[in-house]
Short mmCIF file of C-alpha atoms in Angstrom, two decimals:
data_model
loop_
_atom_site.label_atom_id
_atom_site.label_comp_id
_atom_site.label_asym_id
_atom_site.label_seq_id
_atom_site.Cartn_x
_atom_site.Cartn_y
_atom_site.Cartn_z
CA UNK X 1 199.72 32.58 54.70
CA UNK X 2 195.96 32.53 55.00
CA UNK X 3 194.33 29.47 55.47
CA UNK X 4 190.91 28.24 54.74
CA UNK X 5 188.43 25.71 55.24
CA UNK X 6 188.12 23.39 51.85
CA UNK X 7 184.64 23.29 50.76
CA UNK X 8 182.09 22.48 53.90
CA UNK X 9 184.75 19.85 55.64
CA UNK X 10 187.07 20.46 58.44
CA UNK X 11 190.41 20.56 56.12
CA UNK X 12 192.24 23.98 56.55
CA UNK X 13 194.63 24.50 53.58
CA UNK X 14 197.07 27.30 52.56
CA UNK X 15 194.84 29.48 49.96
CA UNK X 16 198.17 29.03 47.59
CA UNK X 17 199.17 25.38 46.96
CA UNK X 18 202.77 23.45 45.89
CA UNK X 19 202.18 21.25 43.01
CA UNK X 20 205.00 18.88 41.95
CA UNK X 21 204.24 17.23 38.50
CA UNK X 22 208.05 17.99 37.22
CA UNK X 23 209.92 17.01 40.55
CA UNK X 24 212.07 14.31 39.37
CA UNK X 25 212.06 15.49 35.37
CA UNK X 26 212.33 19.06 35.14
CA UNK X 27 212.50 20.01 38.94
CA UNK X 28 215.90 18.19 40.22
CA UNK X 29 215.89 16.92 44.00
CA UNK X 30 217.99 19.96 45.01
CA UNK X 31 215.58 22.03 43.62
CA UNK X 32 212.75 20.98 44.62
CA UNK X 33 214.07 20.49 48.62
CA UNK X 34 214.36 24.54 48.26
CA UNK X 35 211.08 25.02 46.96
CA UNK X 36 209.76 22.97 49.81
CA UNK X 37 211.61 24.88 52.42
CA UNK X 38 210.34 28.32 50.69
CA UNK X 39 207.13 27.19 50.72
CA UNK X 40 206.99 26.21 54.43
CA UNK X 41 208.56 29.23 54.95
CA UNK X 42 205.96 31.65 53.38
CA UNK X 43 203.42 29.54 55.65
CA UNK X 44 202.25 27.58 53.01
CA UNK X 45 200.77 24.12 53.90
CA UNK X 46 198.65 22.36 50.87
CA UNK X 47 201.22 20.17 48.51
CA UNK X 48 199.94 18.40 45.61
CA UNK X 49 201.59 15.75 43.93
CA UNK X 50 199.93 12.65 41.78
CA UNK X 51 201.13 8.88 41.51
CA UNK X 52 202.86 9.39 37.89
CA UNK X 53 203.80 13.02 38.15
CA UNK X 54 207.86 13.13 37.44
CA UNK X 55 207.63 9.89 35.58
CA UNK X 56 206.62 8.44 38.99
CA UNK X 57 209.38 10.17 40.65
CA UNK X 58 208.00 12.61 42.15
CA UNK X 59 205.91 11.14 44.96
CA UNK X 60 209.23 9.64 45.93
CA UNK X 61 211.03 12.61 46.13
CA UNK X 62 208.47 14.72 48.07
CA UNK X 63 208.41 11.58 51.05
CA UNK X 64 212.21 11.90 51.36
CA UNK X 65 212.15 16.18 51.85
CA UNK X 66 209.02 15.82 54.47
CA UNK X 67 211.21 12.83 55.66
CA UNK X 68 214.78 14.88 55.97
CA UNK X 69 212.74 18.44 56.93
CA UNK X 70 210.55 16.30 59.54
CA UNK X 71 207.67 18.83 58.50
CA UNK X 72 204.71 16.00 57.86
CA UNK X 73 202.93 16.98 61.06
CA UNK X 74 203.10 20.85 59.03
CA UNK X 75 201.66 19.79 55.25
CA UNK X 76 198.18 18.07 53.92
CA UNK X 77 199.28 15.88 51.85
CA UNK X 78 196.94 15.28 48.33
CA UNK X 79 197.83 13.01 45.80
CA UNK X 80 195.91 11.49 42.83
CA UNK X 81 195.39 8.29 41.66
CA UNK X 82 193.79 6.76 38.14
CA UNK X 83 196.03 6.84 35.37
CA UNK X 84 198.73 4.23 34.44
CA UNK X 85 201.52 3.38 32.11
CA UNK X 86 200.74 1.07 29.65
CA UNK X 87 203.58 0.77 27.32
CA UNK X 88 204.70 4.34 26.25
CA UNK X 89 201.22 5.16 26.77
CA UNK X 90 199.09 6.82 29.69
CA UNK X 91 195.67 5.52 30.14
CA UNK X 92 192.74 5.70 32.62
CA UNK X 93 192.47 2.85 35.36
CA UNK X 94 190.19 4.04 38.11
CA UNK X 95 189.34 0.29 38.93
CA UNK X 96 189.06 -0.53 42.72
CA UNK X 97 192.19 -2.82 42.33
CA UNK X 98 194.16 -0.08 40.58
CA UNK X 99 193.41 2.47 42.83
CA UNK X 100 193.97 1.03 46.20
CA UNK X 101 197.18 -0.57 45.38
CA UNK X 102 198.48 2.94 44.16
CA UNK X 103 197.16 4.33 47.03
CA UNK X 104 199.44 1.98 49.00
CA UNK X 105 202.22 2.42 46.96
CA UNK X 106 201.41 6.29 47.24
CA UNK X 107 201.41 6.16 51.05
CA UNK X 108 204.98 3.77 50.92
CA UNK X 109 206.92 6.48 48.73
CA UNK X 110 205.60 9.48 51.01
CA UNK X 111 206.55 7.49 53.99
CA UNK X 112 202.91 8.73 55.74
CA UNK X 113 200.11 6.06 56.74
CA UNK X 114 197.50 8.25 55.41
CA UNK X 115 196.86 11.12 52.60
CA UNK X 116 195.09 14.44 53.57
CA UNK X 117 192.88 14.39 50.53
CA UNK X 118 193.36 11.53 48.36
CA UNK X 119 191.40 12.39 44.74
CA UNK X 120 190.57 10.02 41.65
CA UNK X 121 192.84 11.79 39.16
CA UNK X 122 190.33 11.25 36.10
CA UNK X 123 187.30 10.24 35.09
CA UNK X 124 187.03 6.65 32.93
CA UNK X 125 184.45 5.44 31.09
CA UNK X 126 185.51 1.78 31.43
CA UNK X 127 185.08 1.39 35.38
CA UNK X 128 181.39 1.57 36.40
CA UNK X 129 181.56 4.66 38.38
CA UNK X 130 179.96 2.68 41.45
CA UNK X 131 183.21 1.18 41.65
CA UNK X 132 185.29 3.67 41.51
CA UNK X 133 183.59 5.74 44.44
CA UNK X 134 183.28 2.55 46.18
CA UNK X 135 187.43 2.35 46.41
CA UNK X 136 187.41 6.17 47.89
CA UNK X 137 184.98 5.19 50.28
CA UNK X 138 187.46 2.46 51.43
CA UNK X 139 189.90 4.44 51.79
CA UNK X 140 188.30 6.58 54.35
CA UNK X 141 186.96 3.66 56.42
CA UNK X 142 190.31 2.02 56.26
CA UNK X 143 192.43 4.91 57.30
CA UNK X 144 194.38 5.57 54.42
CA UNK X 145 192.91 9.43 53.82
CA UNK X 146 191.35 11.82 55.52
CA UNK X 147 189.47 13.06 53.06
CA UNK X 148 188.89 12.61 49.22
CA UNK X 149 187.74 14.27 46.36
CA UNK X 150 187.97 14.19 42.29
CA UNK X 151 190.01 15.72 39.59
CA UNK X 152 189.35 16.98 35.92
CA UNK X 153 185.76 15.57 36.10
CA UNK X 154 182.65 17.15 34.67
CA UNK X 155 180.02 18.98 36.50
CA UNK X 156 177.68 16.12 36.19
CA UNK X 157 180.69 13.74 37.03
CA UNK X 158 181.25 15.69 40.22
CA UNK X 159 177.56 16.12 41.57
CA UNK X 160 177.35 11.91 41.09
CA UNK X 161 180.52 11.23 42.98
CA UNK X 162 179.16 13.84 45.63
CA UNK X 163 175.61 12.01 45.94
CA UNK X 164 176.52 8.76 45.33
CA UNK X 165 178.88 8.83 48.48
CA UNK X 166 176.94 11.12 49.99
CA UNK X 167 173.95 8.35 50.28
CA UNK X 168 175.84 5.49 51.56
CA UNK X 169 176.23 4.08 55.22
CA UNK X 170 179.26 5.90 55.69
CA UNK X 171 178.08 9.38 53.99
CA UNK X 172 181.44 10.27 52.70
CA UNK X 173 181.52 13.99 52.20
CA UNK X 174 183.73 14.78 48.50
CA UNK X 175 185.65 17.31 49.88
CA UNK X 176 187.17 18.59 47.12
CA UNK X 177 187.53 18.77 42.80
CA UNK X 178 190.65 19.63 41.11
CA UNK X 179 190.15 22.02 37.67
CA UNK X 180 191.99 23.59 35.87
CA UNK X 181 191.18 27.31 36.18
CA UNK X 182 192.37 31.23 35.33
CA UNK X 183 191.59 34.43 33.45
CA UNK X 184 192.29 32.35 30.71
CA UNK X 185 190.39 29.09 31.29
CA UNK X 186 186.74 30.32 33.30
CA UNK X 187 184.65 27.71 31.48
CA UNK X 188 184.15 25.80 34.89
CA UNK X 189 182.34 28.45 36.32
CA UNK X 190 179.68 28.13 34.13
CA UNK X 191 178.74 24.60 35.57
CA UNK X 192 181.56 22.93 37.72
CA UNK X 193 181.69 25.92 40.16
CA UNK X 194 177.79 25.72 40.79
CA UNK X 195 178.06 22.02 41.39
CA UNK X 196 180.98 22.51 43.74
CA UNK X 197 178.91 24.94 45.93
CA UNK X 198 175.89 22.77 45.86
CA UNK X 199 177.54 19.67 47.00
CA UNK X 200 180.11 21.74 49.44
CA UNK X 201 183.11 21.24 47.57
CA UNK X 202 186.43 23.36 47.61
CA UNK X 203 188.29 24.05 44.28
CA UNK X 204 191.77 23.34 43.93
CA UNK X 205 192.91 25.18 40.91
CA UNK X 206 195.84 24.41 39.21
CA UNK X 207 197.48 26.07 35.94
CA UNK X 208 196.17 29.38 37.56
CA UNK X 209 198.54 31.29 35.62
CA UNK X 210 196.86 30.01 32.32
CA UNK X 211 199.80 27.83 31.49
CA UNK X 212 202.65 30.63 32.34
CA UNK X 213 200.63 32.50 29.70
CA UNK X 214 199.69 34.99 32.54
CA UNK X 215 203.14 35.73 33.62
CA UNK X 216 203.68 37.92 30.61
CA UNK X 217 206.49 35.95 29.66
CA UNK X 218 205.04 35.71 26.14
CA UNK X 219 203.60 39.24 24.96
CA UNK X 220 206.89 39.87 22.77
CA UNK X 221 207.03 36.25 21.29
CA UNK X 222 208.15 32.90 22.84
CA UNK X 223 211.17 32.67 24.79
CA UNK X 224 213.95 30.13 23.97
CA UNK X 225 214.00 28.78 27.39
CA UNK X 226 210.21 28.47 27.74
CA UNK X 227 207.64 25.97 28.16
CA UNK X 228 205.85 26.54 24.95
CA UNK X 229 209.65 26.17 22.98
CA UNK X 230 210.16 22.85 24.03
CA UNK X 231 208.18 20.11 21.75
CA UNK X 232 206.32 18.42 24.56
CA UNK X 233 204.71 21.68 25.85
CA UNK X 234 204.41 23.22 22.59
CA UNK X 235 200.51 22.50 21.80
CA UNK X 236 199.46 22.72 25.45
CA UNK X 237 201.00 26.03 26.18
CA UNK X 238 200.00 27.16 22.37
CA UNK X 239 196.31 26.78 22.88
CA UNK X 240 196.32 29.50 24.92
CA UNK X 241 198.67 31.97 23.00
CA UNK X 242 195.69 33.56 20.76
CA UNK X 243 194.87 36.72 19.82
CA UNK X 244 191.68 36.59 22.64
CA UNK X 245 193.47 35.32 25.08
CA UNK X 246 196.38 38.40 24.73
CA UNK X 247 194.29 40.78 24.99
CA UNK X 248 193.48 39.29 28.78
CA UNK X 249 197.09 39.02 29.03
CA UNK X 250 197.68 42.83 28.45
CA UNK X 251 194.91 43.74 30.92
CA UNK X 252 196.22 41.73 33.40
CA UNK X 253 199.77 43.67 32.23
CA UNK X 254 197.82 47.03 32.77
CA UNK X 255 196.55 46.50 35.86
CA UNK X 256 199.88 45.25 37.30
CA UNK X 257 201.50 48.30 36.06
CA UNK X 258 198.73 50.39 37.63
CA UNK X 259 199.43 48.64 40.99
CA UNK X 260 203.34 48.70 40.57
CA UNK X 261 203.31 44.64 41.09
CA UNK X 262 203.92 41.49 38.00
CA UNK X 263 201.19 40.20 36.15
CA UNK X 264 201.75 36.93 38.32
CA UNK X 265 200.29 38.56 41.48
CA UNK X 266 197.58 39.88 39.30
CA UNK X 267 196.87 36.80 37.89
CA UNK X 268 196.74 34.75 41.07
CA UNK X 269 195.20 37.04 43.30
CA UNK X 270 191.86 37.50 41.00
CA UNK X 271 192.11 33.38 40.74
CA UNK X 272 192.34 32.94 44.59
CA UNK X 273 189.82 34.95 46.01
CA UNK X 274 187.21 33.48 43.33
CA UNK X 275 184.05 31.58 45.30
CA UNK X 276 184.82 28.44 46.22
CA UNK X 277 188.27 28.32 45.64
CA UNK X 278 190.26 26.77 48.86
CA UNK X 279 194.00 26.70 46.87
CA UNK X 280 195.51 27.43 43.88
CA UNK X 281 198.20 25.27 42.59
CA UNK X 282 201.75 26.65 41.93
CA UNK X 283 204.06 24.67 40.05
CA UNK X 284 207.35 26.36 39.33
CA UNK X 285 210.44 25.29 37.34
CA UNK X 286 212.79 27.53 39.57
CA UNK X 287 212.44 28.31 43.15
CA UNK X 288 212.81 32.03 42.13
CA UNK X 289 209.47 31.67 39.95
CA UNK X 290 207.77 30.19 43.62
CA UNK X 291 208.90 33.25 45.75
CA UNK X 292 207.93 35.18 43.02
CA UNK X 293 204.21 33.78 43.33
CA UNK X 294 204.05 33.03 46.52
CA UNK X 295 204.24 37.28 47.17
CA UNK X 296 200.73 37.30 45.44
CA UNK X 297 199.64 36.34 49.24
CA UNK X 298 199.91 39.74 50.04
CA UNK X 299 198.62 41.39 46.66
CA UNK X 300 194.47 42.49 47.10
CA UNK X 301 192.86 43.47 44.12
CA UNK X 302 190.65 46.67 44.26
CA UNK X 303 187.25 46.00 43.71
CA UNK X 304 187.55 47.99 40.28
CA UNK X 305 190.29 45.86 38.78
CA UNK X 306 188.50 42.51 39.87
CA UNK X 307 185.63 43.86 37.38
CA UNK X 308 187.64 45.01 34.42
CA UNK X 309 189.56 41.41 34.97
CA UNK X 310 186.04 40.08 35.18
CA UNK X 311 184.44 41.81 31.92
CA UNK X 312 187.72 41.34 29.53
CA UNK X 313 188.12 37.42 30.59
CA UNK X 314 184.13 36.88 30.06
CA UNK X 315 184.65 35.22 26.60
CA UNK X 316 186.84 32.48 28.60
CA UNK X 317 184.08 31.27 29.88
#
């Protein structure tokens, strides 16, 4: 798998990423052990996990595969920190306090002294932001990651994290944001792509296949076994299922027909070779939906098709 260079920093990552938010709910541990192994075995090397994915599971589960496979010497390693339970409730904590000790407890379930790219999962209005940055800083000085980076934040959000580390002593370069981005969702490039390129960030996408909207799975109605059929997913999965958005959907459908590959490969090959994108994010409930993506590596895109893709997903801007 092709590698590149995230942002303007020395990280090389896989240009297709594993992402583990369900390992330990919907992604059991022999499951996700083959996914792993598939993964390493296409040549993939970026896996993304968070500190509550799986219920706070699956952090725990990913250090005991890289444990059993021996393979931490062959992954970065990103995780997120920022949210907590509270309750039955999620809510923001990007406090220093917070966010070192999940760091630590981060680096004790992966069984690694220090994270790849360690990213502040959200941002929150209640921590001064100052303080926030202040704790990724640390992190660097102390050890505990390579690199770091930010998640789901805001253009302006992203260029003050950038500068604001940028100007200290220890000029911490923000290596990376996380955003959600597809043919479906392009509303970062109007702003949070720009401020990624001037501040020398890499983009690590994840839904890239617009929820599992892209797949196709959903052009006759919505499948009992889906996402979008279960009550948690229902909304999230359902914002996307509009009449706009389909007709993206059946150009993406076209074009895979034209090029006698799945939507999927479509779908992530137009995502991945978007500027500044280092990885996109793959999160699959089966390790036959992973192989299935992770052949998109060798899909290219005629320069045609990458417009029409371009002029019929304008509106998701």
């Amino acid at each position: 798998m092709e590698r590149r260079r995230l942002g303007r920093t020395g990280l090389e990552v896989s240009r297709l990423g594993l992402g583990t938010m369900q390992w330990g709910r919907g992604v059991d541990a022999a499951t996700a052990g083959e996914q792993l192994t598939a993964f390493l075995d296409a040549g993939g090397s970026l896996v993304d996990t968070a500190a509550l994915y799986g219920d706070g599971r699956a952090e725990g589960l990913l250090g005991e595969l890289v444990d059993k496979l021996g393979c931490r010497d062959d992954l970065e390693l990103v995780s997120k920190s920022g949210l907590r339970r509270r309750g039955e409730d999620v809510v923001r904590d990007t406090s220093r306090g917070h966010l070192l000790t999940q760091l630590d407890r981060t680096l004790a379930a992966l069984g690694t002294d220090h994270l790849d790219l360690w990213l502040v999962h959200v941002w929150d209005d209640a921590t001064p932001a100052e303080e926030t940055f202040a704790a990724l800083e640390h992190a660097v000085r102390t050890g505990r990651a390579r690199y770091v980076g930010v998640s789901n934040f805001s253009a302006w959000q992203t260029s003050w994290a950038a500068g604001w580390l940028a100007a200290r002593p220890d000029h911490v370069q923000v290596a990376a944001t996380q955003v959600e981005y597809s043919l479906l969702r392009r509303s970062v490039e109007t702003d949070v792509v720009p401020a990624a390129a001037a501040h020398g960030l890499g983009l690590l996408a994840w839904s890239p296949l617009g929820r599992g909207v892209l797949t196709g799975k959903y052009r006759g109605g919505v499948p009992g076994d889906s996402r979008a059929a279960h009550p948690e997913w229902e909304s999230f999965v359902g914002a996307y299922l509009t009449p706009a958005r389909s007709r993206i959907v059946e150009a993406v459908a076209r074009a895979a027909e034209g090029l006698d590959v799945s939507p999927t490969h479509v779908a992530l090959a137009w995502l991945r070779d978007r500027p500044q994108v280092g990885s996109a994010l793959l999160g699959a409930r089966t390790t036959d939906q992973l192989e299935h993506a992770l052949a998109s590596e060798h899909v290219e895109l005629p320069v045609e098709i990458v417009q029409a893709l371009d002029d019929v997903s304008e509106g998701a801007r």
